[in-house]
mmCIF file of C-alpha atoms and ligand atoms in Angstrom:
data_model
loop_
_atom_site.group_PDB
_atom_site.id
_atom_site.type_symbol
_atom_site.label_atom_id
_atom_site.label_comp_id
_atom_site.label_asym_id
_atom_site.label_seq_id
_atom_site.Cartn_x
_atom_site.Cartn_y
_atom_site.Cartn_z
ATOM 1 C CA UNK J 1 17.517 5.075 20.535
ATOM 2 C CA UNK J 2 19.570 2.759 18.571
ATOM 3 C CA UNK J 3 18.709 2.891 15.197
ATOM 4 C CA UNK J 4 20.338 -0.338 12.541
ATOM 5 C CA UNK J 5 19.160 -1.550 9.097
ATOM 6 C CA UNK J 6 19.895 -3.845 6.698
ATOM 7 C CA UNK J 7 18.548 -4.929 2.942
ATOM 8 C CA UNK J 8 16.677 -8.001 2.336
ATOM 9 C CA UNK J 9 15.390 -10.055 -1.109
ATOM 10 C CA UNK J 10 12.027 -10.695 -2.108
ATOM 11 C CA UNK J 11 11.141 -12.957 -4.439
ATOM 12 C CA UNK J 12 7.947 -12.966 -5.838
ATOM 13 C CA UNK J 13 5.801 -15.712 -6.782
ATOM 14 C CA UNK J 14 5.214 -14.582 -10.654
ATOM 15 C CA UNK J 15 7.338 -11.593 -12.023
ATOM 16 C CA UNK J 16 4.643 -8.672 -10.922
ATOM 17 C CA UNK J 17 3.750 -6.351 -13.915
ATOM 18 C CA UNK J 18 2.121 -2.891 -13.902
ATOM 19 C CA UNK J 19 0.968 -0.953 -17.212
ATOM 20 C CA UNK J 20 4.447 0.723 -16.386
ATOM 21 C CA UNK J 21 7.401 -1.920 -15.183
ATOM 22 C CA UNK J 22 8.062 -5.196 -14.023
ATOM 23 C CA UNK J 23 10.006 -6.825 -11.214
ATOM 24 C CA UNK J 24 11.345 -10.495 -10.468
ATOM 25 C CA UNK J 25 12.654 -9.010 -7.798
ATOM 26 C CA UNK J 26 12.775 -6.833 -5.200
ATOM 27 C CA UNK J 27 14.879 -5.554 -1.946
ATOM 28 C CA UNK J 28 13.772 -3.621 0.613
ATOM 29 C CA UNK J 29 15.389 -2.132 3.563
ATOM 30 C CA UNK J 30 14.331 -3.774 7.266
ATOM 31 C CA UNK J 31 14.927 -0.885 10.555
ATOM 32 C CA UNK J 32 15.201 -1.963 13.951
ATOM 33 C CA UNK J 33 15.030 0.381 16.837
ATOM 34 C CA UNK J 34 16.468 -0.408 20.082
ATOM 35 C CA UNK J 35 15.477 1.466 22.716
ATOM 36 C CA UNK J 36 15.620 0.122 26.602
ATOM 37 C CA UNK J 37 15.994 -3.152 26.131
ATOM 38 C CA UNK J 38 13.449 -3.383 23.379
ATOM 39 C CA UNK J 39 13.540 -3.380 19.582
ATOM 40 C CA UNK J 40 10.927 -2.139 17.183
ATOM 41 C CA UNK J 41 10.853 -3.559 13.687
ATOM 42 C CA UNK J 42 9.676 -1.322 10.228
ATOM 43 C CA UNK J 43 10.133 -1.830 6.373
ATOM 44 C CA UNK J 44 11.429 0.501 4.178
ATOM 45 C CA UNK J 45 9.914 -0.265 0.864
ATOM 46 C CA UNK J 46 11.236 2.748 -2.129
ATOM 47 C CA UNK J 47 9.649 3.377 -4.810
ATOM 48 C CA UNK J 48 10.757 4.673 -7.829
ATOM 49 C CA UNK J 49 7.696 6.493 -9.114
ATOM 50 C CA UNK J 50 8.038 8.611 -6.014
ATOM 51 C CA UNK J 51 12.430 9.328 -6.387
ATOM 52 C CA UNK J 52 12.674 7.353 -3.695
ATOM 53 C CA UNK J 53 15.596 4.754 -3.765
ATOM 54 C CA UNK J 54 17.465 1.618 -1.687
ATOM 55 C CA UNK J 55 20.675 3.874 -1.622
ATOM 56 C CA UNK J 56 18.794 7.279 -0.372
ATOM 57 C CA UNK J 57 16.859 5.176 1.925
ATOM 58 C CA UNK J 58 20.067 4.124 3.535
ATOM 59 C CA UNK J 59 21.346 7.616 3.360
ATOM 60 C CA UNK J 60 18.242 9.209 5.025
ATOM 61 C CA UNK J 61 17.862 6.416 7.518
ATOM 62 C CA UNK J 62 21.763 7.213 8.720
ATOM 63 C CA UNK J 63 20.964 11.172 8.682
ATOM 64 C CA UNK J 64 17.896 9.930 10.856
ATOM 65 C CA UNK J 65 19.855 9.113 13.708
ATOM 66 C CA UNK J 66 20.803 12.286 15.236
ATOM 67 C CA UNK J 67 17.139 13.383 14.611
ATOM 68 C CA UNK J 68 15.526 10.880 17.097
ATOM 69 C CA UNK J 69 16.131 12.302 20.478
ATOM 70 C CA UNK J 70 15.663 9.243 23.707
ATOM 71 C CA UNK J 71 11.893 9.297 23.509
ATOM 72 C CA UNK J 72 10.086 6.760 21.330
ATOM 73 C CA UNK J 73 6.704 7.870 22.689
ATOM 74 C CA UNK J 74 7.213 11.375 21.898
ATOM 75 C CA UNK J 75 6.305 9.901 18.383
ATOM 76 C CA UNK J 76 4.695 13.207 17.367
ATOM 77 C CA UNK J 77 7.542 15.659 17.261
ATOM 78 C CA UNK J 78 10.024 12.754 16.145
ATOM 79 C CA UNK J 79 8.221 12.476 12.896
ATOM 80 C CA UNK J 80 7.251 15.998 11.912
ATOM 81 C CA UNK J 81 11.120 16.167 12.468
ATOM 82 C CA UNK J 82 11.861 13.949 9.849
ATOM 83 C CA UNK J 83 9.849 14.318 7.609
ATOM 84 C CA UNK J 84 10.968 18.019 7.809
ATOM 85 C CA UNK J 85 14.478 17.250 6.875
ATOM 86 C CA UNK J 86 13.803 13.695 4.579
ATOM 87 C CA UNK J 87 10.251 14.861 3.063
ATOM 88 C CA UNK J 88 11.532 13.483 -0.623
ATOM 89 C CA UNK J 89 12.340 9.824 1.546
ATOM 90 C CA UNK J 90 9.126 9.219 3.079
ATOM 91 C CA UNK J 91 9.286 5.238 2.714
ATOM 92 C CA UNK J 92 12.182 5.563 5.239
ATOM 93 C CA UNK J 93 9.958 7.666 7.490
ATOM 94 C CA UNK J 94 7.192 5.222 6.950
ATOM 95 C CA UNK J 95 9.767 2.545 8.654
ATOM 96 C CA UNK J 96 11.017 4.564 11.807
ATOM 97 C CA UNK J 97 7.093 4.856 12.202
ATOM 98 C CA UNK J 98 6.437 1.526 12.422
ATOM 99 C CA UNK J 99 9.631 1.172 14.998
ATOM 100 C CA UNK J 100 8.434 3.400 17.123
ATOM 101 C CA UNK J 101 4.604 2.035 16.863
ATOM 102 C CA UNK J 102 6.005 -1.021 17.472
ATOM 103 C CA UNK J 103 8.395 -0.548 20.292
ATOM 104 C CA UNK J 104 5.491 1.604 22.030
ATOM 105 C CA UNK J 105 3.125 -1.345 21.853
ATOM 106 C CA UNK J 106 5.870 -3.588 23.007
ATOM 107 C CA UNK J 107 6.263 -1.674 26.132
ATOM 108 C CA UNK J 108 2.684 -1.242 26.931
ATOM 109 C CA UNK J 109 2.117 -4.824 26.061
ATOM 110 C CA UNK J 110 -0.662 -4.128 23.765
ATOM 111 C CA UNK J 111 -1.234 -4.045 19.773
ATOM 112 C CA UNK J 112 -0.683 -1.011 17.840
ATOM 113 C CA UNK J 113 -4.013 -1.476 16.653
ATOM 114 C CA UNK J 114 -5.347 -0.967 20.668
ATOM 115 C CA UNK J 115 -3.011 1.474 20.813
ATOM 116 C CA UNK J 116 -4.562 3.581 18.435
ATOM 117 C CA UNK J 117 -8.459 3.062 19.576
ATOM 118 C CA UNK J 118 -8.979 0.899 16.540
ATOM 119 C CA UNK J 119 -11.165 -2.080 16.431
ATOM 120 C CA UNK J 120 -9.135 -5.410 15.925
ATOM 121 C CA UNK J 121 -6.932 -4.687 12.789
ATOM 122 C CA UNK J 122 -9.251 -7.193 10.572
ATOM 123 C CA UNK J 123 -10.436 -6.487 6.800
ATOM 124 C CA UNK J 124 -10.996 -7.909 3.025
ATOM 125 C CA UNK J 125 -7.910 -7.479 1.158
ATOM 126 C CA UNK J 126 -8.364 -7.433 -2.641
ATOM 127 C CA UNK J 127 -6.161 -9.416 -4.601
ATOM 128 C CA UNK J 128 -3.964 -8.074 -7.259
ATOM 129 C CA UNK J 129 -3.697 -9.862 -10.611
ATOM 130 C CA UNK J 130 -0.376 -8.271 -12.555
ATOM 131 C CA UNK J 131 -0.230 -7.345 -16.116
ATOM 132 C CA UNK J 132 0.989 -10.608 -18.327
ATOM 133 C CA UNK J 133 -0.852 -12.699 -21.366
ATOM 134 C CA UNK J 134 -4.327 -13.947 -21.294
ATOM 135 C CA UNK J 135 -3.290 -17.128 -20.644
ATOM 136 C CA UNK J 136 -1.071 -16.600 -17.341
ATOM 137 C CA UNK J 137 -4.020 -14.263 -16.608
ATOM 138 C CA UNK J 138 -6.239 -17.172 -16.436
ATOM 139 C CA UNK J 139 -4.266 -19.218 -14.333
ATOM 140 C CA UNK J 140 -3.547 -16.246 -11.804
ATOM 141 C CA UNK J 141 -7.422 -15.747 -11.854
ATOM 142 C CA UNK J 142 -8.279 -19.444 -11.123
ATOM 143 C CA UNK J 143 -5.331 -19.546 -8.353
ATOM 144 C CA UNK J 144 -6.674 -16.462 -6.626
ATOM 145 C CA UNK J 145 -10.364 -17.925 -6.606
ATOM 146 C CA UNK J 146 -9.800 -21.332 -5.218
ATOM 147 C CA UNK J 147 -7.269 -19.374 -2.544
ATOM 148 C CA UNK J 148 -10.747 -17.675 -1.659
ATOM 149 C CA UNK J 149 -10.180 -14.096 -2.714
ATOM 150 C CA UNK J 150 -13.023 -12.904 -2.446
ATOM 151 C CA UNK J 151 -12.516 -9.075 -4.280
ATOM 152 C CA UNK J 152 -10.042 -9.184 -6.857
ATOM 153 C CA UNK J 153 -7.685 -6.133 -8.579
ATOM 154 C CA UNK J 154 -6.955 -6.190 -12.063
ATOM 155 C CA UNK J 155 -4.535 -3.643 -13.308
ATOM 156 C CA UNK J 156 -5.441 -2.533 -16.737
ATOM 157 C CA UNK J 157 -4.736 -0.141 -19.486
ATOM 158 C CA UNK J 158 -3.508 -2.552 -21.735
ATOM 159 C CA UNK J 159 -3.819 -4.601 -24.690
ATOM 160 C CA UNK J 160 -5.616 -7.460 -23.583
ATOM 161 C CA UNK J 161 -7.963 -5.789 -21.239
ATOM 162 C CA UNK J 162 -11.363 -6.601 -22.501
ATOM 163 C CA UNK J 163 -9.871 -10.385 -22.602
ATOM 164 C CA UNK J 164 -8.958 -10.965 -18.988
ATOM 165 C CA UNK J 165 -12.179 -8.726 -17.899
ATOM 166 C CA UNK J 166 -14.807 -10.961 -19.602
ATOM 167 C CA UNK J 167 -13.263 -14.154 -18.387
ATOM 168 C CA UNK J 168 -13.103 -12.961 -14.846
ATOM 169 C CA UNK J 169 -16.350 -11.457 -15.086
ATOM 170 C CA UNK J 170 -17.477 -15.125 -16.045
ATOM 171 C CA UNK J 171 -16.169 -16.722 -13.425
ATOM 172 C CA UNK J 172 -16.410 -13.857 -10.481
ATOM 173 C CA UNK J 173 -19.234 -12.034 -9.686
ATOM 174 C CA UNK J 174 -17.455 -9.639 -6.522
ATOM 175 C CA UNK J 175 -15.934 -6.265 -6.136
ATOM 176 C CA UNK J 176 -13.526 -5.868 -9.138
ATOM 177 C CA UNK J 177 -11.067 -3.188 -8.673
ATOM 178 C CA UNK J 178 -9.183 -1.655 -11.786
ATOM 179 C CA UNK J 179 -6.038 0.167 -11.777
ATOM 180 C CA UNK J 180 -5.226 2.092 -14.975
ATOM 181 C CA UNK J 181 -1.588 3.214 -13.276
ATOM 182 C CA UNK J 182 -1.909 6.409 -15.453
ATOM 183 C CA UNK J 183 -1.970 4.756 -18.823
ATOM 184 C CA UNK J 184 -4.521 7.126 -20.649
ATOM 185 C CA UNK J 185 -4.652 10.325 -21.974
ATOM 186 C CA UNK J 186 -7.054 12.682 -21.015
ATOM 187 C CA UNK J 187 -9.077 13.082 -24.446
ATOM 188 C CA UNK J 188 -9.488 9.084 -24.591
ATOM 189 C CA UNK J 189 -9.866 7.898 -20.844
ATOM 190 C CA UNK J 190 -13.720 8.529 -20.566
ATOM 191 C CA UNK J 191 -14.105 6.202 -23.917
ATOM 192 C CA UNK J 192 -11.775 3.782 -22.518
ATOM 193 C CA UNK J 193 -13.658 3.888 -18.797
ATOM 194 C CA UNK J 194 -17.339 3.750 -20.599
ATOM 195 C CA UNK J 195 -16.302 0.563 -22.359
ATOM 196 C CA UNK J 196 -15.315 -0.751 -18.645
ATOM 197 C CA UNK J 197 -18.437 -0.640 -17.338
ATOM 198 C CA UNK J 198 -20.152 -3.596 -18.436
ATOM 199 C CA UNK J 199 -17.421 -5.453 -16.077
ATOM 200 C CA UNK J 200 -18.992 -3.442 -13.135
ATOM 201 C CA UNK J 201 -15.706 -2.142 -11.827
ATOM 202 C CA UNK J 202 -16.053 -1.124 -7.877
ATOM 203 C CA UNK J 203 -13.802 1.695 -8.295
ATOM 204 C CA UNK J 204 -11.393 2.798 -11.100
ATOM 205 C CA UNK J 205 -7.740 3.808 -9.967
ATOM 206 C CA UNK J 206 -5.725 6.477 -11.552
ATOM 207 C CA UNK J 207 -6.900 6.586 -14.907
ATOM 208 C CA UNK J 208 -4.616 9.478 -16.122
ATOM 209 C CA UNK J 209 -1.287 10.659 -15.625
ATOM 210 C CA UNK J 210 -0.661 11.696 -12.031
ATOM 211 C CA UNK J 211 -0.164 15.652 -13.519
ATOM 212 C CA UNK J 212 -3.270 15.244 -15.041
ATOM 213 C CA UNK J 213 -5.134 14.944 -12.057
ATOM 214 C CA UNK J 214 -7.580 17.580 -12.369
ATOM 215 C CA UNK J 215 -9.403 15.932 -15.829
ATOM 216 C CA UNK J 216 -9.958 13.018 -13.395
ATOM 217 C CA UNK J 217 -13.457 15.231 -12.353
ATOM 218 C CA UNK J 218 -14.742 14.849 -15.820
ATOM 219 C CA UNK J 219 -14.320 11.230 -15.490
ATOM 220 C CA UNK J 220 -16.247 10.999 -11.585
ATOM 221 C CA UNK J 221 -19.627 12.748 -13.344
ATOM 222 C CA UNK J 222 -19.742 9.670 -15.858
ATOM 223 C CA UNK J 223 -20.945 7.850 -12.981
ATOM 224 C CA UNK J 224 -19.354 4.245 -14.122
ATOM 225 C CA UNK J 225 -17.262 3.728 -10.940
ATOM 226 C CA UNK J 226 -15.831 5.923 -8.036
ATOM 227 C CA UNK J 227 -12.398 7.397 -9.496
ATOM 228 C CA UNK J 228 -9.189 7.617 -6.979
ATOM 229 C CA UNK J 229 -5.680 9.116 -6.929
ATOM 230 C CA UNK J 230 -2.836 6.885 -6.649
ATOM 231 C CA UNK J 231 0.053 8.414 -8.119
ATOM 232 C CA UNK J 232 -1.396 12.188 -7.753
ATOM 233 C CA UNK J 233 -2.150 11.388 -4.196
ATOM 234 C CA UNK J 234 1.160 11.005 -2.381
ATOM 235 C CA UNK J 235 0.755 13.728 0.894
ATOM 236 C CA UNK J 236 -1.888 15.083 3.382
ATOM 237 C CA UNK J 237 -1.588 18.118 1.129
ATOM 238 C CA UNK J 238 -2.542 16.461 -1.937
ATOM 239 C CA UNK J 239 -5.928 15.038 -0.442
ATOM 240 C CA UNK J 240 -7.091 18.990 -0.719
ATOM 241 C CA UNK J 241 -5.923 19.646 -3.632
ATOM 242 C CA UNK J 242 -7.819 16.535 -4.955
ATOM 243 C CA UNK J 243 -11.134 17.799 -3.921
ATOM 244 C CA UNK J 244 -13.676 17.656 -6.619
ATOM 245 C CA UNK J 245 -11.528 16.045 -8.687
ATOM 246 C CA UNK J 246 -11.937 12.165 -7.365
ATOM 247 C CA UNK J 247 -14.030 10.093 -5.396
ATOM 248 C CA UNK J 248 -11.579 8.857 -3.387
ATOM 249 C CA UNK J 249 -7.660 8.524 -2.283
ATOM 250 C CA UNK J 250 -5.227 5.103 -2.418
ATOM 251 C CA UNK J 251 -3.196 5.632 0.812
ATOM 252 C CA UNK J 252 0.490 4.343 0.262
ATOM 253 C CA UNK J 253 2.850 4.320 3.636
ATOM 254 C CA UNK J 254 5.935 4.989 1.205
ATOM 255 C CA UNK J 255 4.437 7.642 -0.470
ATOM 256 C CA UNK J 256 2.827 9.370 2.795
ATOM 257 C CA UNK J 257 5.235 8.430 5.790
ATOM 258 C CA UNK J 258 3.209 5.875 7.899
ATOM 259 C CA UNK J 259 0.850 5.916 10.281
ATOM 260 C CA UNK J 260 1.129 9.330 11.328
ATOM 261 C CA UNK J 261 0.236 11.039 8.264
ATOM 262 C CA UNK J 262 -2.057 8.059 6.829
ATOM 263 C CA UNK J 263 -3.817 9.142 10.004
ATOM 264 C CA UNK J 264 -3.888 12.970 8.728
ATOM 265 C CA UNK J 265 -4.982 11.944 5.056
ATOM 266 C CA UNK J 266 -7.561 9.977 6.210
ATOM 267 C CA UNK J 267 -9.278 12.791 8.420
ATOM 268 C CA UNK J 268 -8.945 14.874 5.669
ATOM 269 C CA UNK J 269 -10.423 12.802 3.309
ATOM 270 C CA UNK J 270 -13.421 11.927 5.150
ATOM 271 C CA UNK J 271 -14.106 15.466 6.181
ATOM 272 C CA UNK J 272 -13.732 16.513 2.139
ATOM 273 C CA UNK J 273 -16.148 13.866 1.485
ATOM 274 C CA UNK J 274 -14.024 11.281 0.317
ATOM 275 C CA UNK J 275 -13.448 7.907 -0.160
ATOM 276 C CA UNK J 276 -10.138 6.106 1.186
ATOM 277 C CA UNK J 277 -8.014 2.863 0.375
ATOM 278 C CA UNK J 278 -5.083 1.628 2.235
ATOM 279 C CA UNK J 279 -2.528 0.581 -0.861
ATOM 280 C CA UNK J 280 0.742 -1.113 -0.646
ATOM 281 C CA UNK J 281 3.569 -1.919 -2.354
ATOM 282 C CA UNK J 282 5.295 -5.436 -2.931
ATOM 283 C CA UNK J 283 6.555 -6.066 0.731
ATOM 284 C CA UNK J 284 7.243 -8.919 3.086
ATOM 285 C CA UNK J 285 4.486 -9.061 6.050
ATOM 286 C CA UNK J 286 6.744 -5.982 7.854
ATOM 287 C CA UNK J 287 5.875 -3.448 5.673
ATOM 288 C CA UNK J 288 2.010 -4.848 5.655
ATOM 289 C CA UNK J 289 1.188 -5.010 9.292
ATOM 290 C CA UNK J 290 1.646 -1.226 9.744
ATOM 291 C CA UNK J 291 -1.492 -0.031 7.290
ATOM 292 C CA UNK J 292 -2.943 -3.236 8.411
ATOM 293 C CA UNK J 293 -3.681 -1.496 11.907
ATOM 294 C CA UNK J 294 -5.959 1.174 10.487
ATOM 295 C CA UNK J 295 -7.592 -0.918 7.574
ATOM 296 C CA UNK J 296 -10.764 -0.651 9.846
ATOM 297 C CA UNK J 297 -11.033 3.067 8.480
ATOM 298 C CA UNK J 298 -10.961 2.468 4.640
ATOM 299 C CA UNK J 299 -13.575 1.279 2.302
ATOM 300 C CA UNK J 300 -11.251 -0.569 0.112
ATOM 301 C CA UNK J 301 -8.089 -2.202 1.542
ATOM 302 C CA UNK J 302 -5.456 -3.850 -1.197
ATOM 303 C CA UNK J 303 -3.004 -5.104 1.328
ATOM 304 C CA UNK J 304 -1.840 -8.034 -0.154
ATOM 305 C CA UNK J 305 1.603 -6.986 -1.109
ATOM 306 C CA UNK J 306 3.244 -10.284 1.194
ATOM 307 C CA UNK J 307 0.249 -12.864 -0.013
ATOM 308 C CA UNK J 308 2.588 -12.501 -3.549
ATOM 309 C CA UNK J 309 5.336 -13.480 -2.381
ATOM 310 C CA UNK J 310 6.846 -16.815 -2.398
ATOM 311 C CA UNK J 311 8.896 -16.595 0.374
ATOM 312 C CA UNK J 312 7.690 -14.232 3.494
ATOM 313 C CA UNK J 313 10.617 -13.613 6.007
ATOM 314 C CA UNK J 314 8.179 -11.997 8.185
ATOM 315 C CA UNK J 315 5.243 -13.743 9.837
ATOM 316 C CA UNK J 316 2.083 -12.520 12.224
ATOM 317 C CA UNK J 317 -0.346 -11.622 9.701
ATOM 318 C CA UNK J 318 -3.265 -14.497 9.964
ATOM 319 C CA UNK J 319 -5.479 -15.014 6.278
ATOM 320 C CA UNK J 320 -8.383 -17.116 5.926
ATOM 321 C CA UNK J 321 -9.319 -16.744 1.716
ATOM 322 C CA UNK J 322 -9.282 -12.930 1.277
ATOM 323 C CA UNK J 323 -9.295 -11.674 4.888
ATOM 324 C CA UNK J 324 -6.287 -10.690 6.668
ATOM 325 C CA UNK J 325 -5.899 -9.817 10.440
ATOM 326 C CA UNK J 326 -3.394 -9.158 13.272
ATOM 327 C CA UNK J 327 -3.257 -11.154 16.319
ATOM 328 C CA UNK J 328 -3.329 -10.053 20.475
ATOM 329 C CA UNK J 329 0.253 -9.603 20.020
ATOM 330 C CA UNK J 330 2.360 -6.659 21.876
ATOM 331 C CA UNK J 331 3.086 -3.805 18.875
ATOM 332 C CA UNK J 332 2.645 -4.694 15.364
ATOM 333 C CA UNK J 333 2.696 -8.920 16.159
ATOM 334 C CA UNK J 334 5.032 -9.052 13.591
ATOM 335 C CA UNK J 335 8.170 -11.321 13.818
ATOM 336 C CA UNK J 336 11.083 -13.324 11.639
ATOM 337 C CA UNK J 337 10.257 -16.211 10.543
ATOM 338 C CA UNK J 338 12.305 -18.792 11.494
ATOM 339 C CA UNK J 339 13.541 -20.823 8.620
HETATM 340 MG MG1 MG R 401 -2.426 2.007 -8.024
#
């Protein structure tokens, strides 16, 4: 197996702002794998929150090569393999994952999303709204609605919160998903989450810092919304140690490894009772199609990481308003787009 990579730009359409950073924009790393005449395509897309960078991407991805052996369908051992030696770089595992789902799929002339026994890889993808003033808010907000979002995600945990929440709760009356990205302490987050709920939040992401992961079961018994992990969640591992403690897990391929050990966290959380999202990172459509193909298995899916881009140089995702779906396409139906 032949493995290559090289960076590419993304520009967003607005600069994208969490309670934490924000980014005009962004690279990330696309990996091809040639293998018998074929090449399978995946995204490496770092993030910082996790130590994970464009430069130890690259390094990992080069160590990689001596790792993969000549099989791409023994896709099993080839991961465990890596992520043995590069667990601290999983966004590069996530990549060679998608490579070799997509290569397999390419040979057996079927979608990854057959592939895996899944129903056609089809969902409602909520639609982030970044942190900026009210009144960029409100044009976001009226942009995403005529679009035809149809469940929107509002990252809060800052000043204006109570601002942007009433006048989307005026004009939207579906699921409204709130990410805190760890901006409260523990002594002040169940005030802060009890003055949320007349916004009727569907669920209420990582309210606390991700070490303070085990208050987040005080803030599950006030009943408001379901509570998940997103920053304390990264591993299968971490699903059990998050029992009792949230409602549910947000499923990131860079923080986990792909769709391998999504796979893994996903058992686990439904057998520990728990709810799942599929979460991404801003990406072009590469780095998209891979949790795309087992959306089918979460209740919440915010997959919209290309839809904010203003410039995709990836195409084979389809949208109609808010819901996304892969095609009939051989592996992930993902190609360039020709420009
Ligand atoms: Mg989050």
């Amino acid at each position: 197996m032949k493995l290559t990579h090289y960076r590419q730009t993304l520009r967003p359409r607005y600069t994208f702002a969490t309670s934490q950073v924000a980014v005009d924009e962004i690279e990330t790393i696309v990996v091809q794998l040639e293998h018998d005449g074929l090449i399978g395509l995946g995204e490496v897309v770092p993030s910082a929150l996790y130590g994970q960078t464009l430069e130890a991407s690259e390094s990992a991805l080069d160590a990689m090569r001596g790792r993969l052996g000549d099989d791409p369908f023994a896709i099993e051992s080839i991961i465990a393999r890596l992520i043995e030696h590069h667990d601290a770089q999983r966004a590069a595992v996530a990549a060679v994952d998608s490579a070799l789902y997509d290569w397999i799929g390419k040979r057996l002339n079927i979608p990854v999303w057959r592939l895996l026994g899944l129903d056609r890889a089809r969902t409602q993808t909520t639609f982030t709204i970044g942190v900026a003033d009210p009144d960029e808010i409100r044009v976001k907000v009226k942009e995403a609605l005529a679009d035809g979002y149809d469940a929107l995600k509002i990252k809060v945990g800052v000043e204006h919160d109570h601002d942007t929440l009433g006048y989307i709760r005026e004009h939207f009356d579906g699921p409204l998903l709130l990410d805190a990205n760890q901006a409260w302490q523990p002594d002040e987050a169940a005030e802060k989450i009890t003055a949320l709920a007349p916004y009727r939040p569907a669920m209420i992401e990582q309210p606390l810092r991700t070490e303070d992961w085990q208050h987040m079961a005080e803030l599950c018994r006030l009943g408001i919304a379901p509570i998940f992990a997103d920053e304390s969640c990264e591993r299968p591992a971490d699903v059990i140690r998050l029992r009792g403690c949230v409602d549910g897990v947000n499923i990131k391929f860079t923080k986990c490894g792909g769709i391998r050990e999504a796979l893994r966290m996903i058992a686990l959380a439904r057998g520990l009772g728990m709810q799942v999202m599929l979460g991404c990172f801003v990406s072009s459509s590469l780095a998209i199609a891979p949790p795309l193909t087992i959306a089918t298995l979460a209740d919440f899916n915010d997959l919209d990481g290309h839809l904010l881009l203003a410039d995709d140089p990836f195409e084979g995702i389809a949208q109609a308003g808010g819901i996304i779906e892969l095609g009939d396409e051989s592996g992930l139906g993902i190609r360039r787009r020709e420009i």
